[in-house]
PDB file of C-alpha atoms in Angstrom:
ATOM      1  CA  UNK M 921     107.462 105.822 136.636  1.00 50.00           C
ATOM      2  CA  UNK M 922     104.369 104.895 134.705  1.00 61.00           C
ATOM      3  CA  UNK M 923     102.354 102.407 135.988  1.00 81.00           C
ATOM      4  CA  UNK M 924     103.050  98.449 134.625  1.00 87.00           C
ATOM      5  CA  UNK M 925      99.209  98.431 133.895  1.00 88.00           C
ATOM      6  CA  UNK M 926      99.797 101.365 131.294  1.00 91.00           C
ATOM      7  CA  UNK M 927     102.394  99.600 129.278  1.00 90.00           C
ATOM      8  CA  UNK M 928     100.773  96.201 129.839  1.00 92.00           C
ATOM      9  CA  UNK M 929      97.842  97.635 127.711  1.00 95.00           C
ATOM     10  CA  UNK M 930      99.531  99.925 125.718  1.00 94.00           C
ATOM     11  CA  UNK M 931     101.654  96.835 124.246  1.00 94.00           C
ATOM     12  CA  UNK M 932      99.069  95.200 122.605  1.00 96.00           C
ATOM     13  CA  UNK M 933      99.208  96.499 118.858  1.00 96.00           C
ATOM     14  CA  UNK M 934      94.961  96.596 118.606  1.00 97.00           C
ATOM     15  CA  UNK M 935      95.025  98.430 122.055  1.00 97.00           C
ATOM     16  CA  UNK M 936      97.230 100.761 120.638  1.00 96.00           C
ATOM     17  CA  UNK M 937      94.794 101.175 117.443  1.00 96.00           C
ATOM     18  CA  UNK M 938      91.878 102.098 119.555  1.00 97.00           C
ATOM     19  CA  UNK M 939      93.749 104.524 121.357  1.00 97.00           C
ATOM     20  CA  UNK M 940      95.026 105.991 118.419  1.00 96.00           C
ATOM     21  CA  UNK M 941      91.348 106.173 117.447  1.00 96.00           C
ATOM     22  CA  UNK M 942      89.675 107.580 120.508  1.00 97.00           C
ATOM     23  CA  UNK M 943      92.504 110.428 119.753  1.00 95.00           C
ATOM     24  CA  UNK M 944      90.542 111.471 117.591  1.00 95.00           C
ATOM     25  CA  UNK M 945      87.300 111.514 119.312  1.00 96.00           C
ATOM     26  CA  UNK M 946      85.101 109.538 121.653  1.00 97.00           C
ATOM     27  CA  UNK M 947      83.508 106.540 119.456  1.00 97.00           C
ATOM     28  CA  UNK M 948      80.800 103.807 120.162  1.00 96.00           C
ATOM     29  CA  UNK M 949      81.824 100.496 120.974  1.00 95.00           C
ATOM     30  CA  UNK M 950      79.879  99.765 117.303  1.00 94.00           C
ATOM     31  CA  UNK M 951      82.715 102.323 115.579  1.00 95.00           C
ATOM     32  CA  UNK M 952      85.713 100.990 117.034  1.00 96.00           C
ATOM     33  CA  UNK M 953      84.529  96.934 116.311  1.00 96.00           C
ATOM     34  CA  UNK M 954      84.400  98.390 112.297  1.00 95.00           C
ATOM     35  CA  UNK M 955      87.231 100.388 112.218  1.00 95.00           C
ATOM     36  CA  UNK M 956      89.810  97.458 113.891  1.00 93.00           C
ATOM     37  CA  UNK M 957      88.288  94.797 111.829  1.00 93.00           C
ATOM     38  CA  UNK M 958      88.066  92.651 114.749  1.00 94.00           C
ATOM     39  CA  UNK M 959      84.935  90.748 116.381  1.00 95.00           C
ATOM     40  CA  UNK M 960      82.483  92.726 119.064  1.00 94.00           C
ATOM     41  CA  UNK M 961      83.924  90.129 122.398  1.00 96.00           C
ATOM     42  CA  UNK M 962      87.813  90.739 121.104  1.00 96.00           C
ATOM     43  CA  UNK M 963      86.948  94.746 120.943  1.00 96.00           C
ATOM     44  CA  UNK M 964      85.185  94.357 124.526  1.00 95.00           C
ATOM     45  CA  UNK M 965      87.841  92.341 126.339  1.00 97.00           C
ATOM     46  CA  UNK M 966      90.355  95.040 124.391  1.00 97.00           C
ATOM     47  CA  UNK M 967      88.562  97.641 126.017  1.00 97.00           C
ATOM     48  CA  UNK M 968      88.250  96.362 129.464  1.00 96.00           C
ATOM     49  CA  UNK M 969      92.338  96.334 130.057  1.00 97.00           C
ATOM     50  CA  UNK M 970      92.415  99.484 128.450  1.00 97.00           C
ATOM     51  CA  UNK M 971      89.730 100.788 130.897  1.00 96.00           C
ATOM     52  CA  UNK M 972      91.380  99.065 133.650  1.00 94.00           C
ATOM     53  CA  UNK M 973      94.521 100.445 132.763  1.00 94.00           C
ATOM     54  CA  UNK M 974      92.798 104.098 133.415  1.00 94.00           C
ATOM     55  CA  UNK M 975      93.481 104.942 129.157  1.00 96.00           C
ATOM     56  CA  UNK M 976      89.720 105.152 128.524  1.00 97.00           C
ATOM     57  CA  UNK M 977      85.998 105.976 130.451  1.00 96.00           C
ATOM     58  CA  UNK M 978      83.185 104.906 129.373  1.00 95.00           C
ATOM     59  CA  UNK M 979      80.027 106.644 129.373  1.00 94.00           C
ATOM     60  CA  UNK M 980      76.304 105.310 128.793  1.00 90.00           C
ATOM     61  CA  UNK M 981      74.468 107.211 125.457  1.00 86.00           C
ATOM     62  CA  UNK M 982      70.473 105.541 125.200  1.00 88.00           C
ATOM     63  CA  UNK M 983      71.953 101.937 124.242  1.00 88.00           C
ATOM     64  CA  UNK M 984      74.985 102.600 123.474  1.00 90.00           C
ATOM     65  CA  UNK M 985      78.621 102.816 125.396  1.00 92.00           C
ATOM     66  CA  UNK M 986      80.877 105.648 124.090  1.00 96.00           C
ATOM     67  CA  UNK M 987      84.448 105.552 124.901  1.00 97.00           C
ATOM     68  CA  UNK M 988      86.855 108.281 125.196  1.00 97.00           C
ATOM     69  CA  UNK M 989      90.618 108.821 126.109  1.00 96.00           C
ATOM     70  CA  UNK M 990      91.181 109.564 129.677  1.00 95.00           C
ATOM     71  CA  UNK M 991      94.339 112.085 129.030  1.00 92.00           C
ATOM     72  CA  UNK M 992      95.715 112.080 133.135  1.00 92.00           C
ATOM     73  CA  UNK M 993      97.600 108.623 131.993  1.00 92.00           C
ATOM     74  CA  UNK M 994      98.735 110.007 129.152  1.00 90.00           C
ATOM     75  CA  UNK M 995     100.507 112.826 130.524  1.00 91.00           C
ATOM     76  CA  UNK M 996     102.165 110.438 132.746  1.00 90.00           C
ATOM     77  CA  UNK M 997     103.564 108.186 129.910  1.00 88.00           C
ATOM     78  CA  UNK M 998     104.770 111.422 128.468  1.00 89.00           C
ATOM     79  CA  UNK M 999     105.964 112.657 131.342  1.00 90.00           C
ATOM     80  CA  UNK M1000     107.959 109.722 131.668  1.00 87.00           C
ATOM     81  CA  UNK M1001     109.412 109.675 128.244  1.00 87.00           C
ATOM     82  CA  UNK M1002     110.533 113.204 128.631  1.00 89.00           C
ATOM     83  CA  UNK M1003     114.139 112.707 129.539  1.00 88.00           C
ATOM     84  CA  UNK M1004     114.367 110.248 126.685  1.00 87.00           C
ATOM     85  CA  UNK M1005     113.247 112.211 124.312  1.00 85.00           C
ATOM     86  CA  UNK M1006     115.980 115.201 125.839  1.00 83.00           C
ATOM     87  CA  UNK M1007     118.467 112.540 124.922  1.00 82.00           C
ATOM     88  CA  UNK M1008     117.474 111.635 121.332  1.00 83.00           C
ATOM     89  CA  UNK M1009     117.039 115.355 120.565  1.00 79.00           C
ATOM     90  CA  UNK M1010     120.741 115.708 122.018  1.00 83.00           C
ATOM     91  CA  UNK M1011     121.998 112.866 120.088  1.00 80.00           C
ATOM     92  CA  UNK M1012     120.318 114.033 116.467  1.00 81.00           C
ATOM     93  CA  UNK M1013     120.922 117.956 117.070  1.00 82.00           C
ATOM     94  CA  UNK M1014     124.700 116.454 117.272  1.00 83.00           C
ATOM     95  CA  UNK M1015     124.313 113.794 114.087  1.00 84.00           C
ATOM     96  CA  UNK M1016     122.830 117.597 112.144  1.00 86.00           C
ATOM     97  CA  UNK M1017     125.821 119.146 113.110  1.00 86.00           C
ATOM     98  CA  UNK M1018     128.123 116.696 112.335  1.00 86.00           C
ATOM     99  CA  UNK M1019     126.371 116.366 108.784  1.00 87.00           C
ATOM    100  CA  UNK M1020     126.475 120.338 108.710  1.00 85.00           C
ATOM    101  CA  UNK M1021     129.662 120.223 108.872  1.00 85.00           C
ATOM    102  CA  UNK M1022     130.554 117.382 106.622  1.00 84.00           C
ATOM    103  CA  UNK M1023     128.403 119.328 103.897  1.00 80.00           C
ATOM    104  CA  UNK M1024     130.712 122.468 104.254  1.00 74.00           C
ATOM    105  CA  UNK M1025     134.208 120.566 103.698  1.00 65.00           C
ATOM    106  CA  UNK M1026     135.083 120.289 100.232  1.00 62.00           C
ATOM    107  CA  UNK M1027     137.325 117.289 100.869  1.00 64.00           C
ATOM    108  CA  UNK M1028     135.015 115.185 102.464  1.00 58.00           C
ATOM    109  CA  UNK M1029     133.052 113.816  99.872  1.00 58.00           C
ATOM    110  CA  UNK M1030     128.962 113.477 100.585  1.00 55.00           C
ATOM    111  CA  UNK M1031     127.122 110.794  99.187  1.00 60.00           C
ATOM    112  CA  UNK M1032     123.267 110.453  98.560  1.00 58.00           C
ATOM    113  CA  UNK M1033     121.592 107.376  98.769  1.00 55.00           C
TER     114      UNK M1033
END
């Protein structure tokens, strides 16, 4: 199971911006305090737990501190999810067939929202 640390940070909704942001490449601390809209200590102390958590490195650049996503826990919180994700796919590949279905009888009537 996924360590308690990942979904401890990963709970926080402006931890879970930055990630989504550091997706998309590795940013300066300077970047990801403009693009969250929140102050340069709140960005920091996000930071830190997700750093802790193992979601993110850090690396020096001149003056600057780029982060980046650190993919290892990652692949554990997917790997994790996997057999939940088997059962939702189960569960709406049934729902299709059952609305398949429903579409081809003439005497069940279909309704559109």
């Amino acid at each position: 199971m996924a360590d308690a640390a990942l979904w401890t940070a990963l709970a926080d909704p402006h931890r879970r911006a930055i990630v989504a942001l550091l997706l998309e490449r590795p940013r300066p601390v300077g970047e990801i305090v403009e693009a969250c809209g929140l102050s340069q200590p709140s960005t920091s102390k996000h930071l830190k737990v997700l750093r802790e958590a193992g979601l993110v490195r850090v690396r020096q650049d001149a003056q600057r501190r780029v982060y980046a996503l650190e993919p290892a826990p990652i692949a554990e919180l997917d790997a994790w999810l996997a057999p939940y994700r088997r059962l939702w796919n189960t569960s709406l590949d049934r729902l299709g067939r059952r609305l398949d279905e429903a579409s081809d009888d003439p005497e069940e009537p279909v309704t559109k929202d």
